[in-house]
Tab-separated table of C-alpha atoms in Angstrom:
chain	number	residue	atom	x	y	z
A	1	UNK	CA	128.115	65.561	63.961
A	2	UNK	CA	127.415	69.240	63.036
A	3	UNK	CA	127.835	69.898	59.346
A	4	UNK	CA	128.371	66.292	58.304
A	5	UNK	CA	125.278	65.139	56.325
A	6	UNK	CA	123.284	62.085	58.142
A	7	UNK	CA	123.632	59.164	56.700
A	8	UNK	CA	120.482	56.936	55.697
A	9	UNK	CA	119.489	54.194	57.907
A	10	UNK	CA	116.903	52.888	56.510
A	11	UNK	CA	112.859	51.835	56.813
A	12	UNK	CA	112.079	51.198	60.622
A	13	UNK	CA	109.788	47.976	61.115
A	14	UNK	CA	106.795	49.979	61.462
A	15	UNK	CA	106.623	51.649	58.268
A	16	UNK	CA	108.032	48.146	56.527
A	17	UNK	CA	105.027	46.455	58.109
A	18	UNK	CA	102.988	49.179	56.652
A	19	UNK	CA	104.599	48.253	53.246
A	20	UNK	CA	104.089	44.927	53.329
A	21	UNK	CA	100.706	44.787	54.259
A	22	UNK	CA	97.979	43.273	52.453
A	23	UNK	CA	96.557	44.871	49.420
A	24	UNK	CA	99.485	47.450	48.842
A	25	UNK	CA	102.515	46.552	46.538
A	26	UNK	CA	105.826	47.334	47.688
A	27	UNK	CA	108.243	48.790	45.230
A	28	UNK	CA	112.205	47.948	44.606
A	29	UNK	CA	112.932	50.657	47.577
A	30	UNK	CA	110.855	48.645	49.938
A	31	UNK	CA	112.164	45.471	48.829
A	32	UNK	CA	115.880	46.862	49.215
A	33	UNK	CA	114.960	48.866	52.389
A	34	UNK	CA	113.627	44.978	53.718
A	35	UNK	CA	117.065	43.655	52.572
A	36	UNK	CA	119.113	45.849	54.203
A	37	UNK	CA	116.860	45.861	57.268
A	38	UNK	CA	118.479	42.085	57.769
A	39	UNK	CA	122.196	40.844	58.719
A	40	UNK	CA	124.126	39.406	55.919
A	41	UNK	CA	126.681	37.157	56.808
A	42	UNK	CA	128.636	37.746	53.810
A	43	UNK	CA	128.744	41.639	53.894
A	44	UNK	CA	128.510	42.631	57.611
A	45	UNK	CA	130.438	39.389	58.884
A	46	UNK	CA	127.897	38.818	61.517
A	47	UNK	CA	127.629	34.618	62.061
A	48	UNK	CA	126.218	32.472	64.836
A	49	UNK	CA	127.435	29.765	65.284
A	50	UNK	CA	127.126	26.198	67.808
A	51	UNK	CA	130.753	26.254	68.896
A	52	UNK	CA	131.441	30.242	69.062
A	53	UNK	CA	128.041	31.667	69.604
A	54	UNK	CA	127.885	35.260	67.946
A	55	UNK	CA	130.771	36.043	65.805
A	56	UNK	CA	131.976	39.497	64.897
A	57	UNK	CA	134.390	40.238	61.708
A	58	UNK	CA	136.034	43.408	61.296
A	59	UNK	CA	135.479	44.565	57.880
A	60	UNK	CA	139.341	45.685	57.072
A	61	UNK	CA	142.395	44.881	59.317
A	62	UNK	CA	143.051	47.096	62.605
A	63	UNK	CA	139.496	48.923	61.474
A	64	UNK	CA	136.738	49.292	63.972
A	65	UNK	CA	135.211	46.180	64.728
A	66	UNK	CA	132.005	47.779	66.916
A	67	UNK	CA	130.733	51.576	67.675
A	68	UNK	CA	128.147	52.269	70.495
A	69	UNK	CA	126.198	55.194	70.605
A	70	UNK	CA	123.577	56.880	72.596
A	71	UNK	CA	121.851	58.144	69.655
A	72	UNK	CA	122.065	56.593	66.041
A	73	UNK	CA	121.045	60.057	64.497
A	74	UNK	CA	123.730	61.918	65.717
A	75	UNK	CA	126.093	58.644	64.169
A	76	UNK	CA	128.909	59.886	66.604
A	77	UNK	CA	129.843	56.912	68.370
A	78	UNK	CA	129.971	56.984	72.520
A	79	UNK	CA	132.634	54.148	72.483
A	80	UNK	CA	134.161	52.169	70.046
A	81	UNK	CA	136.252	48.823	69.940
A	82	UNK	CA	138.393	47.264	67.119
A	83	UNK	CA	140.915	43.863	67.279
A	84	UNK	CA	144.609	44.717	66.120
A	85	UNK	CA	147.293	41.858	65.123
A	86	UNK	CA	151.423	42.227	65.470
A	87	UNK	CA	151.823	38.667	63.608
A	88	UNK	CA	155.948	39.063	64.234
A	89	UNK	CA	155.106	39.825	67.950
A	90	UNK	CA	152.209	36.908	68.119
A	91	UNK	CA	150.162	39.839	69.625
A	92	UNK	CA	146.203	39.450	69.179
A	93	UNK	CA	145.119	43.266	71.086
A	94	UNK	CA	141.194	44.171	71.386
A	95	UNK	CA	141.061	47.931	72.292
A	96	UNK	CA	138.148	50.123	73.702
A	97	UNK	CA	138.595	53.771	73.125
A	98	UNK	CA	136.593	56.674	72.626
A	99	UNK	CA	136.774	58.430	69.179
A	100	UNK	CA	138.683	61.929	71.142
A	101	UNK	CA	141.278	59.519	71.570
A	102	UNK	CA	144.688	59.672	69.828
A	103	UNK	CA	146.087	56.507	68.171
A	104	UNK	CA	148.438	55.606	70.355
A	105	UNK	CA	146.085	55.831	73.279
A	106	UNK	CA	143.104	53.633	74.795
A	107	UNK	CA	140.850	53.609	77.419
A	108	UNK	CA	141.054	49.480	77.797
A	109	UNK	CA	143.216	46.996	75.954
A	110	UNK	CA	143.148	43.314	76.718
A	111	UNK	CA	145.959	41.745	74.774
A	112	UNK	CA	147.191	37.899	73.860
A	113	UNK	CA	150.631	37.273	73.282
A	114	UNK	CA	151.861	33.468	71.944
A	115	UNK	CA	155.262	32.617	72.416
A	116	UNK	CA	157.575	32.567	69.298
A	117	UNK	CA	159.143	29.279	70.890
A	118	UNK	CA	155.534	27.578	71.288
A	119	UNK	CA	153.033	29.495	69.115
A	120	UNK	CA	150.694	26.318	69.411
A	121	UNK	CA	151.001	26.625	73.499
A	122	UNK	CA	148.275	28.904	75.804
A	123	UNK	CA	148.513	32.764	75.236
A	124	UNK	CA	150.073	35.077	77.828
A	125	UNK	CA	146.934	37.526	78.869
A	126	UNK	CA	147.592	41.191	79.790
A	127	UNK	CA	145.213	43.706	80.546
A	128	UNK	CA	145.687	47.661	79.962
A	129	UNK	CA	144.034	50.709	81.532
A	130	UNK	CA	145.306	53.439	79.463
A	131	UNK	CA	148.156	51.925	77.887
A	132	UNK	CA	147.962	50.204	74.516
A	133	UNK	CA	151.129	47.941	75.279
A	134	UNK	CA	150.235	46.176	78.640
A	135	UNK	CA	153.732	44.465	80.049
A	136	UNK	CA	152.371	42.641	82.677
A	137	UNK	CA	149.191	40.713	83.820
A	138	UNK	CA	147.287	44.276	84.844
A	139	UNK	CA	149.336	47.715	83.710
A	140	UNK	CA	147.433	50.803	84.865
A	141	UNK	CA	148.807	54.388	83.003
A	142	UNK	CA	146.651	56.315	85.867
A	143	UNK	CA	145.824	56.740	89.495
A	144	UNK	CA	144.863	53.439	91.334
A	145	UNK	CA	142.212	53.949	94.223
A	146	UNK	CA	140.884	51.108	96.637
A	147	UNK	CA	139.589	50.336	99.563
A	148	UNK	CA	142.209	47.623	100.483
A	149	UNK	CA	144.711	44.825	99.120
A	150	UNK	CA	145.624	41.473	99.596
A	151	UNK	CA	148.279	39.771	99.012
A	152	UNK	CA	148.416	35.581	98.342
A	153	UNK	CA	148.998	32.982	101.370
A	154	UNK	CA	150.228	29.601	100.230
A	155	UNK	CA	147.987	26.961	101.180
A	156	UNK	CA	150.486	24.364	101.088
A	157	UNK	CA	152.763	26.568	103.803
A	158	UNK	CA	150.585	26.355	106.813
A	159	UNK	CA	152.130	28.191	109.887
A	160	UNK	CA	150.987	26.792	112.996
A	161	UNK	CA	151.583	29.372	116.116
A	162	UNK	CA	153.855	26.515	118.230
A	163	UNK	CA	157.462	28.555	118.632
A	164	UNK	CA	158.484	27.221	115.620
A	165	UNK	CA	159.970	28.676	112.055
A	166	UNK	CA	157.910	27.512	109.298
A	167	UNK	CA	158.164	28.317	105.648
A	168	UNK	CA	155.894	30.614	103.845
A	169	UNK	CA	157.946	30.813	100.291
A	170	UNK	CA	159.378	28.134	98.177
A	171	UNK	CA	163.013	27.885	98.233
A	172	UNK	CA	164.406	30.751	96.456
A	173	UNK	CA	167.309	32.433	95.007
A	174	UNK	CA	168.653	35.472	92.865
A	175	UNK	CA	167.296	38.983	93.996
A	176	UNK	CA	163.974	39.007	96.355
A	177	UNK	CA	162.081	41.502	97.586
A	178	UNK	CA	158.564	40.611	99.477
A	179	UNK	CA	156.158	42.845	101.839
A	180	UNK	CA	154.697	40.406	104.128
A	181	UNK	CA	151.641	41.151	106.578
A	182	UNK	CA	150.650	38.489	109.229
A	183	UNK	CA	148.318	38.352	111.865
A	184	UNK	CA	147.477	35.920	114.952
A	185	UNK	CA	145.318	35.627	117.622
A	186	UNK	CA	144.770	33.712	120.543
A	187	UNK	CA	141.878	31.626	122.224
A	188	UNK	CA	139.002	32.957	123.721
A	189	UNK	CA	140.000	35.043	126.266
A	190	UNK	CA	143.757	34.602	126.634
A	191	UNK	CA	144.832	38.523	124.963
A	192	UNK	CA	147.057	36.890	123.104
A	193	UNK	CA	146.977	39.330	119.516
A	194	UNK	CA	149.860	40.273	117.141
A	195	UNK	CA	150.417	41.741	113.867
A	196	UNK	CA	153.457	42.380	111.702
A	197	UNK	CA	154.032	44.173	108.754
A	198	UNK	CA	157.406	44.202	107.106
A	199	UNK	CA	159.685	44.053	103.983
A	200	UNK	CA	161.829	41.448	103.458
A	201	UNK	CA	164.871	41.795	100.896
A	202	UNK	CA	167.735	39.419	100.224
A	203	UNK	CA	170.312	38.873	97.109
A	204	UNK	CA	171.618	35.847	96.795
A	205	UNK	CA	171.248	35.344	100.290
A	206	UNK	CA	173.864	38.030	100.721
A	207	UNK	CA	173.625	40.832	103.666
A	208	UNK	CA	169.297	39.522	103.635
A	209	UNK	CA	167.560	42.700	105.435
A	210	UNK	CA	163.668	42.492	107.161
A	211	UNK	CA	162.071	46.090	108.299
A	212	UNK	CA	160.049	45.054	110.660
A	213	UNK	CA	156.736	46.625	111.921
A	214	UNK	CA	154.115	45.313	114.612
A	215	UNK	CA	152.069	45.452	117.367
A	216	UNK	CA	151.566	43.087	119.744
A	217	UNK	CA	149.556	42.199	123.616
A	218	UNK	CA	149.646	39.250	126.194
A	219	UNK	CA	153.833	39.591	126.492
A	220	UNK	CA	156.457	39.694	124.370
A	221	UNK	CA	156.101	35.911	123.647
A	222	UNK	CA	152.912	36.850	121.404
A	223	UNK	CA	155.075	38.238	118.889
A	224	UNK	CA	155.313	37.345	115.727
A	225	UNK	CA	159.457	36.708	113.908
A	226	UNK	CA	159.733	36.925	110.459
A	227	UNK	CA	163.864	35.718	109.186
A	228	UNK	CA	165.471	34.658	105.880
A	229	UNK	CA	166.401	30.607	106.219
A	230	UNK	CA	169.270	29.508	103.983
A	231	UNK	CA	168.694	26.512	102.158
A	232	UNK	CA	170.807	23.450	101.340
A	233	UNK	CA	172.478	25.584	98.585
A	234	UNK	CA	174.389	28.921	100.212
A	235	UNK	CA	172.665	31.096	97.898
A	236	UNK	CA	169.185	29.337	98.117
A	237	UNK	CA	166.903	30.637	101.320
A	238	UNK	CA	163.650	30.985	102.311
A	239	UNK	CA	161.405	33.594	104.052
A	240	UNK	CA	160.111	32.106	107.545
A	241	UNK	CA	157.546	33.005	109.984
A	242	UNK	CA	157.139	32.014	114.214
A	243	UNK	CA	155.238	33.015	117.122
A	244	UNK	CA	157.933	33.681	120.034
A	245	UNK	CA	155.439	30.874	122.243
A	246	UNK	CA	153.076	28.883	121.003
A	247	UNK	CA	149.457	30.096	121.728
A	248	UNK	CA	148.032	27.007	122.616
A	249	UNK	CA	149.081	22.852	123.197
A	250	UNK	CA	147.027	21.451	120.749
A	251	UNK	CA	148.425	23.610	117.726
A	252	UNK	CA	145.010	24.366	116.860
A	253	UNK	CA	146.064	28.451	116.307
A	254	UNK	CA	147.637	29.177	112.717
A	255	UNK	CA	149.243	32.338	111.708
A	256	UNK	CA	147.812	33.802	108.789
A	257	UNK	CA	149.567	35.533	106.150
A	258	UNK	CA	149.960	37.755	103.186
A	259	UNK	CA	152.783	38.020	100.477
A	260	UNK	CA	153.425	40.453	98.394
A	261	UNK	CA	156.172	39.768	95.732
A	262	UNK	CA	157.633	43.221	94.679
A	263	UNK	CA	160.746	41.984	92.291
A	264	UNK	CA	160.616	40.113	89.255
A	265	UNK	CA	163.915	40.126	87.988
A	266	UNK	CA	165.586	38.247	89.766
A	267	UNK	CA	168.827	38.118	87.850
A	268	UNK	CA	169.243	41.540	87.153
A	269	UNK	CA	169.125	40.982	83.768
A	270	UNK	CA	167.371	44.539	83.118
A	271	UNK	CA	170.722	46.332	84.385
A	272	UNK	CA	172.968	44.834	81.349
A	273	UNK	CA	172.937	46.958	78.109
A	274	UNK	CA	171.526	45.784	74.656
């Protein structure tokens, strides 16, 4: 860093070898430069061990715990990372910045939280692109760009393409609001095709809406339904998918799927003031 005086980092191994070799006798420099040449547990709270492999200490709390740089003699670090604790949130956060960076601002934060109900129980893991807080699983301050995305198919709710409504979501309730993207085609030479893209949202299974979207060939009976079921309870329902015809007898042909969940709270709970 211009101006700032380099600091001293010591004997490389060629010129301690030189030191050290036979015949000469090393002075209380070399000796020290040797010392410091090695990791001390104790000082730099570097430790390998069998059950945690390299361990790292931070030398004070929310200091940095490691600096990378592209050239030691310039001692400006690249990168840096250090491990902050909230003890009254239960909040363990490791943070990777770069040292331009402001303090309330990170490059990449990976964060554990314990619950204050169960602090023994498994940590709730978030990860941060330019946010230091994370709320959920990935939270990305910035532009996302990609080449596609996928949502999840339940492998328990298989949707065979027979005519009939099947289930893709457990039974629900509350306020729900899916995108939902299914596909299906037919055997070997039939032209049997369809795909369907649509939202689906429903509050406690009152006025339920689906904006539909698809295309479709073979006849209209290659097209693909999508509905909100209710359940045994009036404001319990599911989301359902069916073929208008079934594209084959031996129900061979399954409709694949792709759900997208796109509300959390369900109760509203968010809309009542604190």
């Amino acid at each position: 860093m211009a101006g700032q005086r380099m600091e001293y980092i010591g004997l490389n191994r060629s010129e301690l070898k030189y030191r050290f070799t036979a015949g000469r006798m090393p002075t209380e420099e070399d000796f020290m430069s040797l010392i410091d040449s090695m990791v001390n547990a104790v000082d730099d709270g570097f430790r390998v061990s069998e059950e945690n492999g390299l361990e790292i200490k931070q030398r004070r709390d929310n200091s940095r715990l490691a600096s990378f740089f592209s050239n030691l003699a310039e001692r400006k670090p690249e990168w840096f990372a250090s491990v902050r604790k909230n003890i009254e949130q239960g909040e363990t956060c490791l943070n990777i910045k770069t040292p331009e960076m402001k303090e309330d601002e990170t490059a990449v934060t990976l964060l554990s939280k314990r619950s204050a109900e169960n602090p023994e129980g498994a940590s709730e893991i978030r990860m941060g692109v330019g946010c230091v807080t994370p709320q959920s699983e990935l939270d990305v301050n910035g532009v996302i760009a990609s080449k596609g995305r996928l949502g999840y198919e339940n492998e328990n709710l298989e949707v065979v393409a027979d005519g009939e409504w099947h289930d893709v979501t457990e039974v629900l309730t509350g306020c729900q609001c899916f995108e939902i993207v299914a596909g299906v085609g037919g055997n070997e030479g039939d032209g049997k095709f369809a795909l369907a893209h649509a939202i689906a949202v429903n509050t406690f299974n009152k006025n339920p809406s689906i904006n539909l979207t698809q295309s479709y060939s073979g006849g209209r009976g290659s097209k693909i339904d999508i509905r909100w079921k209710t359940a045994a309870n009036k404001f319990e329902f599911t989301l359902q998918l069916r073929v208008h015809h079934k594209y084959d007898d031996e129900g061979k042909v399954k409709v694949r799927y792709r759900l997208t969940k796109l509300w959390y709270d369900t109760q509203m709970i968010g809309s009542i003031g604190k």
